[in-house]
Tab-separated table of C-alpha atoms and ligand atoms in Angstrom:
chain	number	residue	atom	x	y	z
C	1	UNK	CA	64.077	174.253	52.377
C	2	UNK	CA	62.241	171.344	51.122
C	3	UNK	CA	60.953	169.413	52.841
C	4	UNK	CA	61.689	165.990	53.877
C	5	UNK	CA	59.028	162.974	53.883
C	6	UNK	CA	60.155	159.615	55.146
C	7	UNK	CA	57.907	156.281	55.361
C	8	UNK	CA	58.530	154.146	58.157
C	9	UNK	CA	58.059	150.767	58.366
C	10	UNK	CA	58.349	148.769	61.181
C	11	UNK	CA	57.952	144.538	62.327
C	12	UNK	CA	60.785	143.603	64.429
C	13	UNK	CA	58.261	141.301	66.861
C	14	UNK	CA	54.800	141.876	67.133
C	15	UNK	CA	53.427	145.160	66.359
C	16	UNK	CA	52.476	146.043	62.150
C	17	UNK	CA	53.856	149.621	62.073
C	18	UNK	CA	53.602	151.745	59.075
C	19	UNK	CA	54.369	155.884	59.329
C	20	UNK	CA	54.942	158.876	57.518
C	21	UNK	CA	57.229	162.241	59.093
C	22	UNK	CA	57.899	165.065	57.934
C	23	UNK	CA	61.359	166.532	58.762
C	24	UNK	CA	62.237	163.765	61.354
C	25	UNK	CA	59.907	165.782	64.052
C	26	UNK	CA	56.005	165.941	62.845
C	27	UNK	CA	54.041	162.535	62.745
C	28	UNK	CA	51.598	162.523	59.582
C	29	UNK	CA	50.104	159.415	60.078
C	30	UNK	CA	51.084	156.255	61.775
C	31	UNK	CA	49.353	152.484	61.805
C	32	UNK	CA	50.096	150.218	64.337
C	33	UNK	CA	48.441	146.529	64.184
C	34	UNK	CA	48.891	145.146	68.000
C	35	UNK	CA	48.517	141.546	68.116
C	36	UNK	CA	48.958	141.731	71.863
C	37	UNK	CA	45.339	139.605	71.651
C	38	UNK	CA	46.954	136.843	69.918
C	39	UNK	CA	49.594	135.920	71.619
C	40	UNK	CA	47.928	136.755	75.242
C	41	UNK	CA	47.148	132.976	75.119
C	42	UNK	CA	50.635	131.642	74.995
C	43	UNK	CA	51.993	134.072	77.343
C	44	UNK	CA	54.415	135.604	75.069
C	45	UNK	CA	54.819	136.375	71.549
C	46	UNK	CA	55.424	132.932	69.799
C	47	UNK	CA	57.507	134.079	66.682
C	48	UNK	CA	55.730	132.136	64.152
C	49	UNK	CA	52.504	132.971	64.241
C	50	UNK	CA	54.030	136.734	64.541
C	51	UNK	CA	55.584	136.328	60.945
C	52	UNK	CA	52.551	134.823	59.709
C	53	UNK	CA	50.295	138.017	60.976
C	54	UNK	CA	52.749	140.571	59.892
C	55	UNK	CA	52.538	138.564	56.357
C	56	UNK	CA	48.578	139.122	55.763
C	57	UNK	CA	48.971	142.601	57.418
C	58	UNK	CA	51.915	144.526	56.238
C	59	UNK	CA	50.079	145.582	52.625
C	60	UNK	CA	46.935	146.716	54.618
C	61	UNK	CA	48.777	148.543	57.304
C	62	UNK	CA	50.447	150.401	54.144
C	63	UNK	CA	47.944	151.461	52.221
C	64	UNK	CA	46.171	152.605	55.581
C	65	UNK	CA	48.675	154.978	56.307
C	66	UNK	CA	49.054	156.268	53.024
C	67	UNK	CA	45.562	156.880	53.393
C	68	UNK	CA	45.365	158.856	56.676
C	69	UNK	CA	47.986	160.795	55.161
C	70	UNK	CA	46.476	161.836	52.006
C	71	UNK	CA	50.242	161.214	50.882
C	72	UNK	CA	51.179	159.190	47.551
C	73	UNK	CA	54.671	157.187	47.412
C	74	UNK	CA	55.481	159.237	44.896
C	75	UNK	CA	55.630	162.122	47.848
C	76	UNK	CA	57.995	160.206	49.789
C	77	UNK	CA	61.903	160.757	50.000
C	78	UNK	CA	63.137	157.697	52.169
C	79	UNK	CA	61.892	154.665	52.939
C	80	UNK	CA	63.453	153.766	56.630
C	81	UNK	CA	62.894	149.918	58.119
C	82	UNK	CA	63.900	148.199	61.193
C	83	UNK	CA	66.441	145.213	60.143
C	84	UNK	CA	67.444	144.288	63.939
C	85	UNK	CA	66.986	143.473	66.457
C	86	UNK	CA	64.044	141.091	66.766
C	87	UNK	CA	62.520	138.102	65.658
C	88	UNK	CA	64.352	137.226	62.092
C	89	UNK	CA	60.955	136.136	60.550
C	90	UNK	CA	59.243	139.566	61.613
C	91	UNK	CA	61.644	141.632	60.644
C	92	UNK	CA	62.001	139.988	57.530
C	93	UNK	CA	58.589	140.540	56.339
C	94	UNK	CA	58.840	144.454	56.770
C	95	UNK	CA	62.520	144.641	55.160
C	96	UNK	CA	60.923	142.596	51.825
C	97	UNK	CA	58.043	144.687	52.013
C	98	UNK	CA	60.584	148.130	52.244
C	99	UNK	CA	62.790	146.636	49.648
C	100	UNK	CA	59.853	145.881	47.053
C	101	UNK	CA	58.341	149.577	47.855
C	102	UNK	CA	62.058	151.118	47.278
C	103	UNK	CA	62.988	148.923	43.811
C	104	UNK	CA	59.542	150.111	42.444
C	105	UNK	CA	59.344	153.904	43.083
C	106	UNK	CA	63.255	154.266	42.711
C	107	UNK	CA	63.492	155.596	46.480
C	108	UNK	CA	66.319	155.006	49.240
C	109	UNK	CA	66.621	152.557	51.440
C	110	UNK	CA	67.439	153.039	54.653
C	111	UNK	CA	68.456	150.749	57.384
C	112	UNK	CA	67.175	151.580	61.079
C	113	UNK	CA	68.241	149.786	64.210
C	114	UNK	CA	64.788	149.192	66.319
C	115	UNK	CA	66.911	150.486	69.362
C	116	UNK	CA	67.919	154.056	67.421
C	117	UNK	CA	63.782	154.089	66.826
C	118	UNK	CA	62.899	154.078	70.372
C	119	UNK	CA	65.583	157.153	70.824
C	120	UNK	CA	64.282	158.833	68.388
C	121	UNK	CA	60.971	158.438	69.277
C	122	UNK	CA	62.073	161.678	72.014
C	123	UNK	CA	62.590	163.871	68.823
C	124	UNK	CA	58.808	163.626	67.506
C	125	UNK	CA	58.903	165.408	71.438
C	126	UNK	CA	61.353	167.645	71.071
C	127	UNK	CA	64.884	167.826	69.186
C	128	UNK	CA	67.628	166.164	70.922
C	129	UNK	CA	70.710	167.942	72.675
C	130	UNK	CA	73.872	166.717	72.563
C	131	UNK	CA	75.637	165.549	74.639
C	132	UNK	CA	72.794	163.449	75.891
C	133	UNK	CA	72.736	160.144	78.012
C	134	UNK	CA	70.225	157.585	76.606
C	135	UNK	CA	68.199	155.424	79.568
C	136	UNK	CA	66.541	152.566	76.648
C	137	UNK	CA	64.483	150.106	79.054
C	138	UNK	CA	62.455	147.745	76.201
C	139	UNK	CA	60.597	144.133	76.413
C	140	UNK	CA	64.698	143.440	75.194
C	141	UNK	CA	66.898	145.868	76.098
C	142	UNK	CA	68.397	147.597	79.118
C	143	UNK	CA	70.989	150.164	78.336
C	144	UNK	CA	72.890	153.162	78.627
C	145	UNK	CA	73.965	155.025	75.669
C	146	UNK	CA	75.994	157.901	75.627
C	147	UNK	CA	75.314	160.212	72.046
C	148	UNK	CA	77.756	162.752	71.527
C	149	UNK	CA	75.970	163.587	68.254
C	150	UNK	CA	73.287	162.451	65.689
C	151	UNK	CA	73.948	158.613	65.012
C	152	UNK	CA	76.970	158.301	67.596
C	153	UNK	CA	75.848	155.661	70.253
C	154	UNK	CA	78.297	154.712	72.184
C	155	UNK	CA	76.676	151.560	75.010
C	156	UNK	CA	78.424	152.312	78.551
C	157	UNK	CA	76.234	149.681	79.947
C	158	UNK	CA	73.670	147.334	79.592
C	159	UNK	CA	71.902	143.951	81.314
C	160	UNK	CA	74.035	141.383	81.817
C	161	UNK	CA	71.260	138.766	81.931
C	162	UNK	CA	67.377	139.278	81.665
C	163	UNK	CA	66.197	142.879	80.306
C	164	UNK	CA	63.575	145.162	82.542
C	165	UNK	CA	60.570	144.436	80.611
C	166	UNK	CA	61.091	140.845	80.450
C	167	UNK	CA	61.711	140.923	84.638
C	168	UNK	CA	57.986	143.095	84.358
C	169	UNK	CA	56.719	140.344	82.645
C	170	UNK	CA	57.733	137.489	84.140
C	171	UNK	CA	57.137	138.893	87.801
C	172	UNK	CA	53.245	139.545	86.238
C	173	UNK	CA	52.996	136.174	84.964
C	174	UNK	CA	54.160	134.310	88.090
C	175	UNK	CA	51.514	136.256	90.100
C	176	UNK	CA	48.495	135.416	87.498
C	177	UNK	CA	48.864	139.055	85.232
C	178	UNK	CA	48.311	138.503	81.086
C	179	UNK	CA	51.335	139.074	78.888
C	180	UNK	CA	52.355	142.048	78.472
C	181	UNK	CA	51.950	142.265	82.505
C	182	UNK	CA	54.188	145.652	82.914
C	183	UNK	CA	51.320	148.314	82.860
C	184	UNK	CA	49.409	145.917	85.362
C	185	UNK	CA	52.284	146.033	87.665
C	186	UNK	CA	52.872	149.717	87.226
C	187	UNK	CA	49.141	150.548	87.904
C	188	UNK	CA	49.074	148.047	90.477
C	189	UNK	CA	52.467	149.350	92.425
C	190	UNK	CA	50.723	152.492	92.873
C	191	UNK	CA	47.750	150.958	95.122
C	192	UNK	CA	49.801	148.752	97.496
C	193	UNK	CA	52.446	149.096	100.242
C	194	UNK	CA	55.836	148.070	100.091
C	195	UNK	CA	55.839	145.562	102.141
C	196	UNK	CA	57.671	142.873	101.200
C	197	UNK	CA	61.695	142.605	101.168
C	198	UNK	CA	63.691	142.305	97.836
C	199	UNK	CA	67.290	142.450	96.812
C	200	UNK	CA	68.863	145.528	95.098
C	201	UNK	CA	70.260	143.698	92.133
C	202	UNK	CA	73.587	144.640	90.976
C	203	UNK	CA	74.336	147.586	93.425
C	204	UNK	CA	77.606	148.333	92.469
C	205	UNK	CA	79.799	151.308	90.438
C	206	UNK	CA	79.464	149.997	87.077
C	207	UNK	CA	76.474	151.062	84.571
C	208	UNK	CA	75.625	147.588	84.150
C	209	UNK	CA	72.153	145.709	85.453
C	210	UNK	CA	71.032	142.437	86.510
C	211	UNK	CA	67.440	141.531	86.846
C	212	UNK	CA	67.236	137.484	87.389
C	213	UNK	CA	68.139	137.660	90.705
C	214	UNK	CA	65.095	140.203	91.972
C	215	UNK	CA	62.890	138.028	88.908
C	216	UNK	CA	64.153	134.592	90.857
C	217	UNK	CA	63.668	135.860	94.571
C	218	UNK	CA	59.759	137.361	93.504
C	219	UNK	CA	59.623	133.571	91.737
C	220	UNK	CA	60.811	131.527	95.412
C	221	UNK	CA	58.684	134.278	97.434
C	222	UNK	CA	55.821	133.235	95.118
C	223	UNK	CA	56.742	129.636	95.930
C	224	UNK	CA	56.891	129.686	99.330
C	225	UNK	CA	53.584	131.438	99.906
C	226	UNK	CA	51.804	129.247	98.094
C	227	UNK	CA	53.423	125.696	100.075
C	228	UNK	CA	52.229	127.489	103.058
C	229	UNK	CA	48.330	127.903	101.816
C	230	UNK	CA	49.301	131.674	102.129
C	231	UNK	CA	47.736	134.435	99.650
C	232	UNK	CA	50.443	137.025	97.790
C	233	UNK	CA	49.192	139.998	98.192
C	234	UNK	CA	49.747	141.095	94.808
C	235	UNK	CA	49.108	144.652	95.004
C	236	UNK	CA	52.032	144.705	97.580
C	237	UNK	CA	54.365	142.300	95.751
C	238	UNK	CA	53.953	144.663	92.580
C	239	UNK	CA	55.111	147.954	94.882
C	240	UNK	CA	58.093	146.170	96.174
C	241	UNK	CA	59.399	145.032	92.893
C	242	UNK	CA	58.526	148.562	91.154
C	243	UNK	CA	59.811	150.493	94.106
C	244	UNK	CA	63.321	148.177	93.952
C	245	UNK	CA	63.455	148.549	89.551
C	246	UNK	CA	62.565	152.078	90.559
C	247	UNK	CA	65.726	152.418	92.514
C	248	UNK	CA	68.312	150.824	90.695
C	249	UNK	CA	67.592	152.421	87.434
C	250	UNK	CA	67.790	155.584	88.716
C	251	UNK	CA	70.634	155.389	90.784
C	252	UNK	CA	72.651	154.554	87.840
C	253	UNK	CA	71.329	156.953	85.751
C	254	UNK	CA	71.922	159.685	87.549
C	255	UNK	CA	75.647	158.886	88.071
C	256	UNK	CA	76.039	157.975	84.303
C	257	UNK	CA	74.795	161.424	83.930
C	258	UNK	CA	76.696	163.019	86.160
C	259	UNK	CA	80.198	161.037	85.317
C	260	UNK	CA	79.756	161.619	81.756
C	261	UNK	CA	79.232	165.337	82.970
C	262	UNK	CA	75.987	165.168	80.459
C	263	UNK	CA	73.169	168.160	81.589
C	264	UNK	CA	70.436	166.356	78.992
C	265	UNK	CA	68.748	162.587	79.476
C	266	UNK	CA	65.905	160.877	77.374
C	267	UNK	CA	64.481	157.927	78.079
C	268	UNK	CA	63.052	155.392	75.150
C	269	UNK	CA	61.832	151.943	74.748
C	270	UNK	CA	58.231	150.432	76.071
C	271	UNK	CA	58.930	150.320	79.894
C	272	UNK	CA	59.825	154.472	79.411
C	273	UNK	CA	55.789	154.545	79.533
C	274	UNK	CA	56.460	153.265	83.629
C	275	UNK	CA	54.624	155.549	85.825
C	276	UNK	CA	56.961	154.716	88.641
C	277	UNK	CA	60.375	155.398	86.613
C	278	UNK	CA	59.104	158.968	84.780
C	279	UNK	CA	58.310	160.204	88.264
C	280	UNK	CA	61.185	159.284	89.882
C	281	UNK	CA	63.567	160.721	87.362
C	282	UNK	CA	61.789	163.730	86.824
C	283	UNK	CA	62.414	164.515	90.543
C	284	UNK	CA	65.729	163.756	90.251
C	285	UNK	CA	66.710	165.507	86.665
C	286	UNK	CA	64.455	168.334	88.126
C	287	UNK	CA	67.034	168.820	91.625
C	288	UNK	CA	70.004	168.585	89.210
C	289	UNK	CA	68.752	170.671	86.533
C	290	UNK	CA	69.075	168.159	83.999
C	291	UNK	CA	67.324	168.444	80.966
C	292	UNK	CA	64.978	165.467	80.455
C	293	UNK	CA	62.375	164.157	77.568
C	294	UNK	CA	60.536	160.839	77.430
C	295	UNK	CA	58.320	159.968	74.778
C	296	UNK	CA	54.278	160.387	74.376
C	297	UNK	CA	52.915	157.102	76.029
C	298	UNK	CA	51.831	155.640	72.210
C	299	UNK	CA	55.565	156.286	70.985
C	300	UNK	CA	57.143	154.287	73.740
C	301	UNK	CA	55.770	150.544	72.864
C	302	UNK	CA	56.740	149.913	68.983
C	303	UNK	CA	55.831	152.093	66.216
C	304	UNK	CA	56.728	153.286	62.924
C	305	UNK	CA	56.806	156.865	63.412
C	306	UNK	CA	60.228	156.172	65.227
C	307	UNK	CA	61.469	154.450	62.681
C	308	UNK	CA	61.035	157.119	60.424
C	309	UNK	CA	62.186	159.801	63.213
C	310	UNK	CA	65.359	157.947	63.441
C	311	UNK	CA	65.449	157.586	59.300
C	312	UNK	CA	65.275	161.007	58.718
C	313	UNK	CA	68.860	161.956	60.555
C	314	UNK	CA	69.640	158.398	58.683
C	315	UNK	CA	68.808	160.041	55.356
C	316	UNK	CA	70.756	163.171	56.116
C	317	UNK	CA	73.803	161.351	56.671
C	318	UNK	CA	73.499	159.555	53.780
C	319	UNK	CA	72.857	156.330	55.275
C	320	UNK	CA	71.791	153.501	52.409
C	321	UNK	CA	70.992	150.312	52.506
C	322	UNK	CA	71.278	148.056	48.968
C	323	UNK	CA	68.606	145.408	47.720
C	324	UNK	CA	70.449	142.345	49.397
C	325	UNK	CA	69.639	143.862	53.058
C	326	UNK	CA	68.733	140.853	55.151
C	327	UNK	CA	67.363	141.105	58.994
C	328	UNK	CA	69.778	141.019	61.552
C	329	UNK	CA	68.207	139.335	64.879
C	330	UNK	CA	71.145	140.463	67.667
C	331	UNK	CA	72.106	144.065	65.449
C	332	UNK	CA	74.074	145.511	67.866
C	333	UNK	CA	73.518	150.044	68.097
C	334	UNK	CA	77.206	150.257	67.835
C	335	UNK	CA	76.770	148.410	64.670
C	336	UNK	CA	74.695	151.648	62.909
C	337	UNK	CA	76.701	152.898	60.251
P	401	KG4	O1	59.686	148.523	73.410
P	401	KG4	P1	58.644	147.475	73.474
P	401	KG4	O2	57.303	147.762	72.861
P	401	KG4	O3	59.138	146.151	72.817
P	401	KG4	C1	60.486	145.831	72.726
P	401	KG4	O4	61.183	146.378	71.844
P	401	KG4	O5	60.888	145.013	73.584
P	401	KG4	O6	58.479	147.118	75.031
P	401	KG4	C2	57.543	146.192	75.483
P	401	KG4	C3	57.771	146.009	76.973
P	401	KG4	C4	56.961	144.866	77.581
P	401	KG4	O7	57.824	144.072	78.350
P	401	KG4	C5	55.937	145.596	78.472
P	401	KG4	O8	55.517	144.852	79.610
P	401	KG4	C6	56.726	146.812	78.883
P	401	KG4	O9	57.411	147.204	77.700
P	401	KG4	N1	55.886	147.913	79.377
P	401	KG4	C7	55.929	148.360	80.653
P	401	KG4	C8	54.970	149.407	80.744
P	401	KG4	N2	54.395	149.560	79.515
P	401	KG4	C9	54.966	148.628	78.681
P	401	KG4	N3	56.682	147.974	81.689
P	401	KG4	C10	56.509	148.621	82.868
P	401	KG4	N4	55.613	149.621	83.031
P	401	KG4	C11	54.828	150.042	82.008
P	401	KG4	N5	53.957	151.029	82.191
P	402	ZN	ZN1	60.948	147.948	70.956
């Protein structure tokens, strides 16, 4: 059979991703420009200086790839790019640079949802069995997704306010941690005690979360220390809030998994790199003999080679997206056609 080379390209906020897969499953080369550095300062990613960076380095990132690769466009079957969700000016710049690249060379264009990327990102690990439940914990997103098959996400729950990697975030800024804080607070929850008292947010049946409560209680207990002269002890403060994210996540996990009556999980987005989370579900999946796959560390923040991952069961399908395709900032999975 021949085989199958698809070019991902991916700028949905800030990380300049180029890639190239073959047959959905083997990474041939993949460029990711971080600018992390640059918005450190602000404490967040400030959109339009994103746009502007992803402007002077989509070409680059390109041609870099290409490169590694020892690949020429003309090699190349699909070109797959994120169009949502994310910051419209990012995203923009990576869906004119796919466009431009597809009109050219007379190759297909083909639409990814970021959030389908971050799945996919489990089948440069492995292939994916169906049916499968879908645990995708981002800087954005919190969900559950149940796939049935290839392409068929269905949400059965999601955040109803702030997502987990914004709550990581946040609770990291408030006690003095640069943006992005969650791997400080992951390393950190593994050298102190839990010792300090937190809500479990949302503890009910549904599969839904809620993380400003816990975000707003660490906020008041940060507060209140400091109006007494007291120090937080950080290290602790980290383990409680890990430990109580920990707990809630996989509690409704597991029962999504086990209402559903679904034997395989994987787990995508940037917070599936959590120390604290993989171990915890691993125990669990491993008592319930549940199949289980998270991604390699590097494919769990945002990347191209996911995008192309997901693009290459896009392809099959005969997914296409015309010239006109514009970014779509809230693109909802269900929306993947
Ligand atoms: O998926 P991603 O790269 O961007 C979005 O699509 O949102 O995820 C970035 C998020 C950030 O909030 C970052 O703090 C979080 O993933 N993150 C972590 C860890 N590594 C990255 N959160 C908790 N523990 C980690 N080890
Ligand atoms: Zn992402």
């Amino acid at each position: 059979m021949k085989n199958i080379y698809i070019l991902g390209i991916e700028t949905s906020c800030d990380e300049t991703s180029a890639s190239i897969v073959k047959n959905g499953c083997e990474e041939i080369s993949t460029v990711v420009l971080s600018q992390i550095d640059i918005h450190k300062d602000f404490g967040g990613v400030v959109p339009e200086i994103a746009s502007r960076h992803h402007v002077k380095n989509i070409s680059m990132v390109i041609e870099e790839c290409f490169q590694k690769a020892n690949l020429q466009i003309k090699d190349i079957d699909g070109i797959a790019v994120t169009y949502g969700p994310g910051l419209v000016g990012s995203l923009l710049i990576g869906v004119e640079a796919a466009k431009t690249l597809a009109y050219i060379n007379k190759i297909p264009l083909i639409p990814i949802n970021h959030m389908s990327g971050h799945i996919y990102a489990n089948e440069l690990v492995k292939p994916l069995k169906f049916p499968l439940i879908a645990l995708v914990i981002s800087g954005g997103h919190t969900e559950l997704i149940y796939m049935k098959e290839h392409y068929q996400f269905q949400k059965i729950g999601g955040t109803l306010d702030d997502a987990i990697g914004e709550c990581y975030d946040k609770v990291a800024r408030v006690i003095g941690v640069p943006y992005p804080g969650g791997p400080t607070i992951d390393k950190w929850a593994h050298e102190g005690n839990d010792s300090y008292q937190l809500p479990l947010p949302l503890n009910d049946d549904s599969y839904n979360f809620s993380f400003s409560g816990l975000k707003s209680a660490i906020i008041n207990l940060a507060h209140n220390e400091m109006q007494r002269g007291n120090d937080i002890r950080k290290k602790d403060l980290a383990t409680s809030f890990q430990n109580t994210v920990v707990e809630i996540i996989t509690k409704k996990t597991m029962k999504a998994l086990k209402d559903y009556q679904v034997s395989n999980l994987i787990v995508a987005g940037g917070v599936a790199a959590n120390k604290g989370i993989r171990e915890r579900l691993i125990e669990l999946c491993e008592k319930e003999n549940i199949d289980y796959s998270f991604p390699d560390i590097q494919y769990c923040t945002d990347n191209a080679a996911m995008i192309a991952a997901s693009g290459y069961h896009a392809y099959l399908l005969g997914y296409r997206a015309s010239l006109d395709l514009n970014p779509k900032s809230n693109l909802e999975l269900s929306n993947v056609k």
